[in-house]
Amino acid sequence: MPDVPAPSPHPAPFGVELRVSKRILWIGAAVYPLHNIARVYAFVMRPRRKEAVLRFLRYTAGTLVVGFIAMLPGLPVVALSGGDSGSGYVGFIWLLAIAAEIYFFIDMMSVLTASPHHVLAVETSGASTALVTSQDPRYLDQLVGQISYAIDHPDTEFKVTVGSLTVSPKNYYFGDNVNMYGGSGNVGIGA
């Protein structure tokens, strides 16, 4: 079994301990029994830039529609009074719409300026998944090998420091995409 090299000289901003001890994988304070691990793999997690732009456009259209509908009760007052008495209500609606647009724009820009991350994912036979990161993708590939080796060899123990990762799943592509058409109750791979 190859040794895992020392972490890169530029440590990740948030380090977390990843260790295997007594058939248990510890990632920080989270515990994963090795016999429950279904898959361990390294990949590049990329931001969903196209979806962020489309979401911004969809929210902009929705904001305009809601703004115009909310503005309707104030329009007769503005038209009948010459523009003075109902203009405060209409101006308030537009101020809310502009504030919402600024929020949506900042949300979109946070995704557009986000960088891809090299991550190691640990998926269990249940619904949980753990993600850790490193600047060096080869380091993550070696960790995949070490964890895989530990699954088959109960006496294996090791401890390394990796970077922790906090991202919103709506802003990044995560894992494999599988499209299934037709049928119901499909399980596994069909021949």
mmCIF file of N, CA, C and O in Angstrom, residues 49-108:
data_model
loop_
_atom_site.group_PDB
_atom_site.id
_atom_site.type_symbol
_atom_site.label_atom_id
_atom_site.label_comp_id
_atom_site.label_asym_id
_atom_site.label_seq_id
_atom_site.Cartn_x
_atom_site.Cartn_y
_atom_site.Cartn_z
ATOM 1 N N ARG A 49 -22.792 27.478 -13.679
ATOM 2 C CA ARG A 49 -22.852 28.856 -14.170
ATOM 3 C C ARG A 49 -24.063 29.091 -15.067
ATOM 4 O O ARG A 49 -24.773 30.092 -14.926
ATOM 5 N N LYS A 50 -24.310 28.189 -15.992
ATOM 6 C CA LYS A 50 -25.447 28.357 -16.909
ATOM 7 C C LYS A 50 -26.756 28.397 -16.121
ATOM 8 O O LYS A 50 -27.619 29.243 -16.376
ATOM 9 N N GLU A 51 -26.892 27.488 -15.154
ATOM 10 C CA GLU A 51 -28.115 27.451 -14.358
ATOM 11 C C GLU A 51 -28.284 28.725 -13.534
ATOM 12 O O GLU A 51 -29.393 29.193 -13.313
ATOM 13 N N ALA A 52 -27.156 29.306 -13.061
ATOM 14 C CA ALA A 52 -27.232 30.545 -12.283
ATOM 15 C C ALA A 52 -27.752 31.694 -13.143
ATOM 16 O O ALA A 52 -28.577 32.499 -12.686
ATOM 17 N N VAL A 53 -27.288 31.791 -14.387
ATOM 18 C CA VAL A 53 -27.767 32.847 -15.281
ATOM 19 C C VAL A 53 -29.245 32.628 -15.606
ATOM 20 O O VAL A 53 -30.041 33.574 -15.565
ATOM 21 N N LEU A 54 -29.621 31.385 -15.886
ATOM 22 C CA LEU A 54 -31.031 31.098 -16.189
ATOM 23 C C LEU A 54 -31.924 31.367 -14.973
ATOM 24 O O LEU A 54 -33.038 31.888 -15.118
ATOM 25 N N ARG A 55 -31.438 31.033 -13.775
ATOM 26 C CA ARG A 55 -32.200 31.297 -12.551
ATOM 27 C C ARG A 55 -32.372 32.803 -12.366
ATOM 28 O O ARG A 55 -33.457 33.278 -12.017
ATOM 29 N N PHE A 56 -31.304 33.581 -12.628
ATOM 30 C CA PHE A 56 -31.389 35.044 -12.518
ATOM 31 C C PHE A 56 -32.436 35.592 -13.488
ATOM 32 O O PHE A 56 -33.255 36.438 -13.117
ATOM 33 N N LEU A 57 -32.423 35.115 -14.733
ATOM 34 C CA LEU A 57 -33.396 35.583 -15.722
ATOM 35 C C LEU A 57 -34.824 35.200 -15.329
ATOM 36 O O LEU A 57 -35.762 35.994 -15.487
ATOM 37 N N ARG A 58 -34.982 33.980 -14.805
ATOM 38 C CA ARG A 58 -36.305 33.532 -14.363
ATOM 39 C C ARG A 58 -36.802 34.381 -13.191
ATOM 40 O O ARG A 58 -37.965 34.805 -13.162
ATOM 41 N N TYR A 59 -35.920 34.656 -12.223
ATOM 42 C CA TYR A 59 -36.312 35.480 -11.078
ATOM 43 C C TYR A 59 -36.597 36.924 -11.501
ATOM 44 O O TYR A 59 -37.478 37.574 -10.951
ATOM 45 N N THR A 60 -35.845 37.434 -12.481
ATOM 46 C CA THR A 60 -36.083 38.787 -12.983
ATOM 47 C C THR A 60 -37.464 38.870 -13.626
ATOM 48 O O THR A 60 -38.223 39.816 -13.367
ATOM 49 N N ALA A 61 -37.795 37.895 -14.458
ATOM 50 C CA ALA A 61 -39.121 37.880 -15.085
ATOM 51 C C ALA A 61 -40.215 37.787 -14.028
ATOM 52 O O ALA A 61 -41.224 38.503 -14.099
ATOM 53 N N GLY A 62 -40.015 36.935 -13.030
ATOM 54 C CA GLY A 62 -41.005 36.798 -11.959
ATOM 55 C C GLY A 62 -41.151 38.074 -11.153
ATOM 56 O O GLY A 62 -42.270 38.468 -10.780
ATOM 57 N N THR A 63 -40.042 38.752 -10.894
ATOM 58 C CA THR A 63 -40.088 40.005 -10.143
ATOM 59 C C THR A 63 -40.847 41.075 -10.921
ATOM 60 O O THR A 63 -41.647 41.826 -10.347
ATOM 61 N N LEU A 64 -40.602 41.146 -12.231
ATOM 62 C CA LEU A 64 -41.315 42.131 -13.042
ATOM 63 C C LEU A 64 -42.821 41.847 -13.071
ATOM 64 O O LEU A 64 -43.635 42.766 -12.932
ATOM 65 N N VAL A 65 -43.196 40.588 -13.232
ATOM 66 C CA VAL A 65 -44.617 40.230 -13.266
ATOM 67 C C VAL A 65 -45.280 40.560 -11.931
ATOM 68 O O VAL A 65 -46.340 41.200 -11.882
ATOM 69 N N VAL A 66 -44.647 40.149 -10.828
ATOM 70 C CA VAL A 66 -45.219 40.419 -9.503
ATOM 71 C C VAL A 66 -45.259 41.928 -9.246
ATOM 72 O O VAL A 66 -46.229 42.451 -8.679
ATOM 73 N N GLY A 67 -44.203 42.644 -9.678
ATOM 74 C CA GLY A 67 -44.181 44.100 -9.494
ATOM 75 C C GLY A 67 -45.315 44.788 -10.241
ATOM 76 O O GLY A 67 -45.974 45.680 -9.690
ATOM 77 N N PHE A 68 -45.546 44.388 -11.493
ATOM 78 C CA PHE A 68 -46.643 44.991 -12.257
ATOM 79 C C PHE A 68 -48.000 44.651 -11.652
ATOM 80 O O PHE A 68 -48.882 45.500 -11.580
ATOM 81 N N ILE A 69 -48.177 43.417 -11.202
ATOM 82 C CA ILE A 69 -49.457 43.036 -10.581
ATOM 83 C C ILE A 69 -49.667 43.792 -9.279
ATOM 84 O O ILE A 69 -50.763 44.277 -8.990
ATOM 85 N N ALA A 70 -48.603 43.930 -8.472
ATOM 86 C CA ALA A 70 -48.720 44.654 -7.202
ATOM 87 C C ALA A 70 -48.942 46.147 -7.427
ATOM 88 O O ALA A 70 -49.521 46.839 -6.585
ATOM 89 N N MET A 71 -48.484 46.645 -8.556
ATOM 90 C CA MET A 71 -48.607 48.065 -8.875
ATOM 91 C C MET A 71 -50.010 48.421 -9.382
ATOM 92 O O MET A 71 -50.427 49.579 -9.310
ATOM 93 N N LEU A 72 -50.775 47.462 -9.872
ATOM 94 C CA LEU A 72 -52.091 47.726 -10.472
ATOM 95 C C LEU A 72 -53.060 48.495 -9.568
ATOM 96 O O LEU A 72 -53.731 49.416 -10.043
ATOM 97 N N PRO A 73 -53.157 48.144 -8.271
ATOM 98 C CA PRO A 73 -54.108 48.914 -7.447
ATOM 99 C C PRO A 73 -53.759 50.399 -7.324
ATOM 100 O O PRO A 73 -54.645 51.233 -7.117
ATOM 101 N N GLY A 74 -52.501 50.763 -7.477
ATOM 102 C CA GLY A 74 -52.116 52.167 -7.340
ATOM 103 C C GLY A 74 -52.210 52.963 -8.622
ATOM 104 O O GLY A 74 -52.180 54.199 -8.594
ATOM 105 N N LEU A 75 -52.331 52.305 -9.775
ATOM 106 C CA LEU A 75 -52.355 53.026 -11.056
ATOM 107 C C LEU A 75 -53.574 53.917 -11.236
ATOM 108 O O LEU A 75 -53.436 55.052 -11.712
ATOM 109 N N PRO A 76 -54.807 53.492 -10.892
ATOM 110 C CA PRO A 76 -55.948 54.412 -11.052
ATOM 111 C C PRO A 76 -55.807 55.671 -10.202
ATOM 112 O O PRO A 76 -56.162 56.767 -10.629
ATOM 113 N N VAL A 77 -55.268 55.530 -9.018
ATOM 114 C CA VAL A 77 -55.101 56.696 -8.145
ATOM 115 C C VAL A 77 -54.097 57.660 -8.767
ATOM 116 O O VAL A 77 -54.285 58.875 -8.762
ATOM 117 N N VAL A 78 -53.008 57.115 -9.335
ATOM 118 C CA VAL A 78 -51.994 57.953 -9.979
ATOM 119 C C VAL A 78 -52.591 58.650 -11.196
ATOM 120 O O VAL A 78 -52.364 59.849 -11.427
ATOM 121 N N ALA A 79 -53.389 57.931 -11.992
ATOM 122 C CA ALA A 79 -53.960 58.501 -13.217
ATOM 123 C C ALA A 79 -54.987 59.581 -12.903
ATOM 124 O O ALA A 79 -55.035 60.620 -13.573
ATOM 125 N N LEU A 80 -55.830 59.367 -11.876
ATOM 126 C CA LEU A 80 -56.889 60.323 -11.551
ATOM 127 C C LEU A 80 -56.367 61.558 -10.826
ATOM 128 O O LEU A 80 -56.910 62.646 -10.953
ATOM 129 N N SER A 81 -55.321 61.399 -10.054
ATOM 130 C CA SER A 81 -54.836 62.534 -9.260
ATOM 131 C C SER A 81 -53.721 63.307 -9.955
ATOM 132 O O SER A 81 -53.159 64.220 -9.377
ATOM 133 N N GLY A 82 -53.345 62.895 -11.127
ATOM 134 C CA GLY A 82 -52.300 63.622 -11.836
ATOM 135 C C GLY A 82 -50.905 63.166 -11.459
ATOM 136 O O GLY A 82 -49.938 63.829 -11.763
ATOM 137 N N GLY A 83 -50.793 62.081 -10.747
ATOM 138 C CA GLY A 83 -49.466 61.513 -10.474
ATOM 139 C C GLY A 83 -48.910 61.809 -9.104
ATOM 140 O O GLY A 83 -47.799 61.420 -8.810
ATOM 141 N N ASP A 84 -49.645 62.502 -8.225
ATOM 142 C CA ASP A 84 -49.057 62.860 -6.933
ATOM 143 C C ASP A 84 -49.390 61.885 -5.813
ATOM 144 O O ASP A 84 -48.514 61.430 -5.092
ATOM 145 N N SER A 85 -50.667 61.566 -5.629
ATOM 146 C CA SER A 85 -51.032 60.839 -4.411
ATOM 147 C C SER A 85 -50.692 59.350 -4.457
ATOM 148 O O SER A 85 -50.371 58.778 -3.434
ATOM 149 N N GLY A 86 -50.732 58.676 -5.607
ATOM 150 C CA GLY A 86 -50.452 57.241 -5.662
ATOM 151 C C GLY A 86 -49.021 56.917 -6.024
ATOM 152 O O GLY A 86 -48.627 55.756 -6.049
ATOM 153 N N SER A 87 -48.230 57.927 -6.308
ATOM 154 C CA SER A 87 -46.865 57.666 -6.773
ATOM 155 C C SER A 87 -45.990 57.090 -5.658
ATOM 156 O O SER A 87 -45.012 56.412 -5.949
ATOM 157 N N GLY A 88 -46.305 57.337 -4.415
ATOM 158 C CA GLY A 88 -45.524 56.770 -3.305
ATOM 159 C C GLY A 88 -45.653 55.254 -3.270
ATOM 160 O O GLY A 88 -44.661 54.543 -3.055
ATOM 161 N N TYR A 89 -46.866 54.772 -3.490
ATOM 162 C CA TYR A 89 -47.102 53.326 -3.496
ATOM 163 C C TYR A 89 -46.378 52.671 -4.673
ATOM 164 O O TYR A 89 -45.695 51.659 -4.520
ATOM 165 N N VAL A 90 -46.482 53.249 -5.853
ATOM 166 C CA VAL A 90 -45.835 52.705 -7.051
ATOM 167 C C VAL A 90 -44.316 52.761 -6.885
ATOM 168 O O VAL A 90 -43.594 51.813 -7.222
ATOM 169 N N GLY A 91 -43.817 53.851 -6.345
ATOM 170 C CA GLY A 91 -42.377 53.977 -6.099
ATOM 171 C C GLY A 91 -41.885 52.937 -5.103
ATOM 172 O O GLY A 91 -40.781 52.382 -5.261
ATOM 173 N N PHE A 92 -42.691 52.659 -4.075
ATOM 174 C CA PHE A 92 -42.315 51.638 -3.087
ATOM 175 C C PHE A 92 -42.236 50.253 -3.733
ATOM 176 O O PHE A 92 -41.308 49.486 -3.458
ATOM 177 N N ILE A 93 -43.180 49.941 -4.619
ATOM 178 C CA ILE A 93 -43.169 48.648 -5.324
ATOM 179 C C ILE A 93 -41.907 48.538 -6.160
ATOM 180 O O ILE A 93 -41.222 47.499 -6.165
ATOM 181 N N TRP A 94 -41.559 49.608 -6.881
ATOM 182 C CA TRP A 94 -40.352 49.568 -7.717
ATOM 183 C C TRP A 94 -39.086 49.500 -6.869
ATOM 184 O O TRP A 94 -38.106 48.861 -7.250
ATOM 185 N N LEU A 95 -39.090 50.121 -5.706
ATOM 186 C CA LEU A 95 -37.943 50.033 -4.800
ATOM 187 C C LEU A 95 -37.743 48.594 -4.320
ATOM 188 O O LEU A 95 -36.608 48.090 -4.289
ATOM 189 N N LEU A 96 -38.838 47.920 -3.992
ATOM 190 C CA LEU A 96 -38.751 46.504 -3.604
ATOM 191 C C LEU A 96 -38.249 45.644 -4.761
ATOM 192 O O LEU A 96 -37.428 44.736 -4.561
ATOM 193 N N ALA A 97 -38.717 45.927 -5.966
ATOM 194 C CA ALA A 97 -38.281 45.162 -7.146
ATOM 195 C C ALA A 97 -36.791 45.371 -7.406
ATOM 196 O O ALA A 97 -36.068 44.420 -7.711
ATOM 197 N N ILE A 98 -36.320 46.588 -7.255
ATOM 198 C CA ILE A 98 -34.893 46.866 -7.457
ATOM 199 C C ILE A 98 -34.056 46.173 -6.390
ATOM 200 O O ILE A 98 -33.001 45.596 -6.688
ATOM 201 N N ALA A 99 -34.517 46.182 -5.147
ATOM 202 C CA ALA A 99 -33.791 45.489 -4.073
ATOM 203 C C ALA A 99 -33.727 43.983 -4.341
ATOM 204 O O ALA A 99 -32.675 43.347 -4.142
ATOM 205 N N ALA A 100 -34.833 43.411 -4.813
ATOM 206 C CA ALA A 100 -34.838 41.985 -5.142
ATOM 207 C C ALA A 100 -33.877 41.699 -6.291
ATOM 208 O O ALA A 100 -33.135 40.712 -6.259
ATOM 209 N N GLU A 101 -33.846 42.553 -7.295
ATOM 210 C CA GLU A 101 -32.943 42.362 -8.438
ATOM 211 C C GLU A 101 -31.478 42.440 -8.012
ATOM 212 O O GLU A 101 -30.645 41.695 -8.512
ATOM 213 N N ILE A 102 -31.170 43.341 -7.090
ATOM 214 C CA ILE A 102 -29.790 43.431 -6.583
ATOM 215 C C ILE A 102 -29.416 42.139 -5.871
ATOM 216 O O ILE A 102 -28.324 41.600 -6.072
ATOM 217 N N TYR A 103 -30.323 41.612 -5.061
ATOM 218 C CA TYR A 103 -30.072 40.346 -4.364
ATOM 219 C C TYR A 103 -29.866 39.206 -5.370
ATOM 220 O O TYR A 103 -28.922 38.425 -5.238
ATOM 221 N N PHE A 104 -30.724 39.113 -6.379
ATOM 222 C CA PHE A 104 -30.605 38.049 -7.378
ATOM 223 C C PHE A 104 -29.310 38.184 -8.180
ATOM 224 O O PHE A 104 -28.680 37.190 -8.533
ATOM 225 N N PHE A 105 -28.904 39.419 -8.474
ATOM 226 C CA PHE A 105 -27.664 39.646 -9.219
ATOM 227 C C PHE A 105 -26.451 39.213 -8.397
ATOM 228 O O PHE A 105 -25.539 38.563 -8.914
ATOM 229 N N ILE A 106 -26.442 39.555 -7.118
ATOM 230 C CA ILE A 106 -25.325 39.148 -6.246
ATOM 231 C C ILE A 106 -25.272 37.634 -6.135
ATOM 232 O O ILE A 106 -24.194 37.031 -6.177
ATOM 233 N N ASP A 107 -26.435 36.994 -6.033
ATOM 234 C CA ASP A 107 -26.492 35.526 -5.977
ATOM 235 C C ASP A 107 -25.918 34.917 -7.258
ATOM 236 O O ASP A 107 -25.132 33.973 -7.209
ATOM 237 N N MET A 108 -26.287 35.474 -8.411
ATOM 238 C CA MET A 108 -25.768 34.973 -9.679
ATOM 239 C C MET A 108 -24.255 35.190 -9.765
ATOM 240 O O MET A 108 -23.514 34.297 -10.185
#
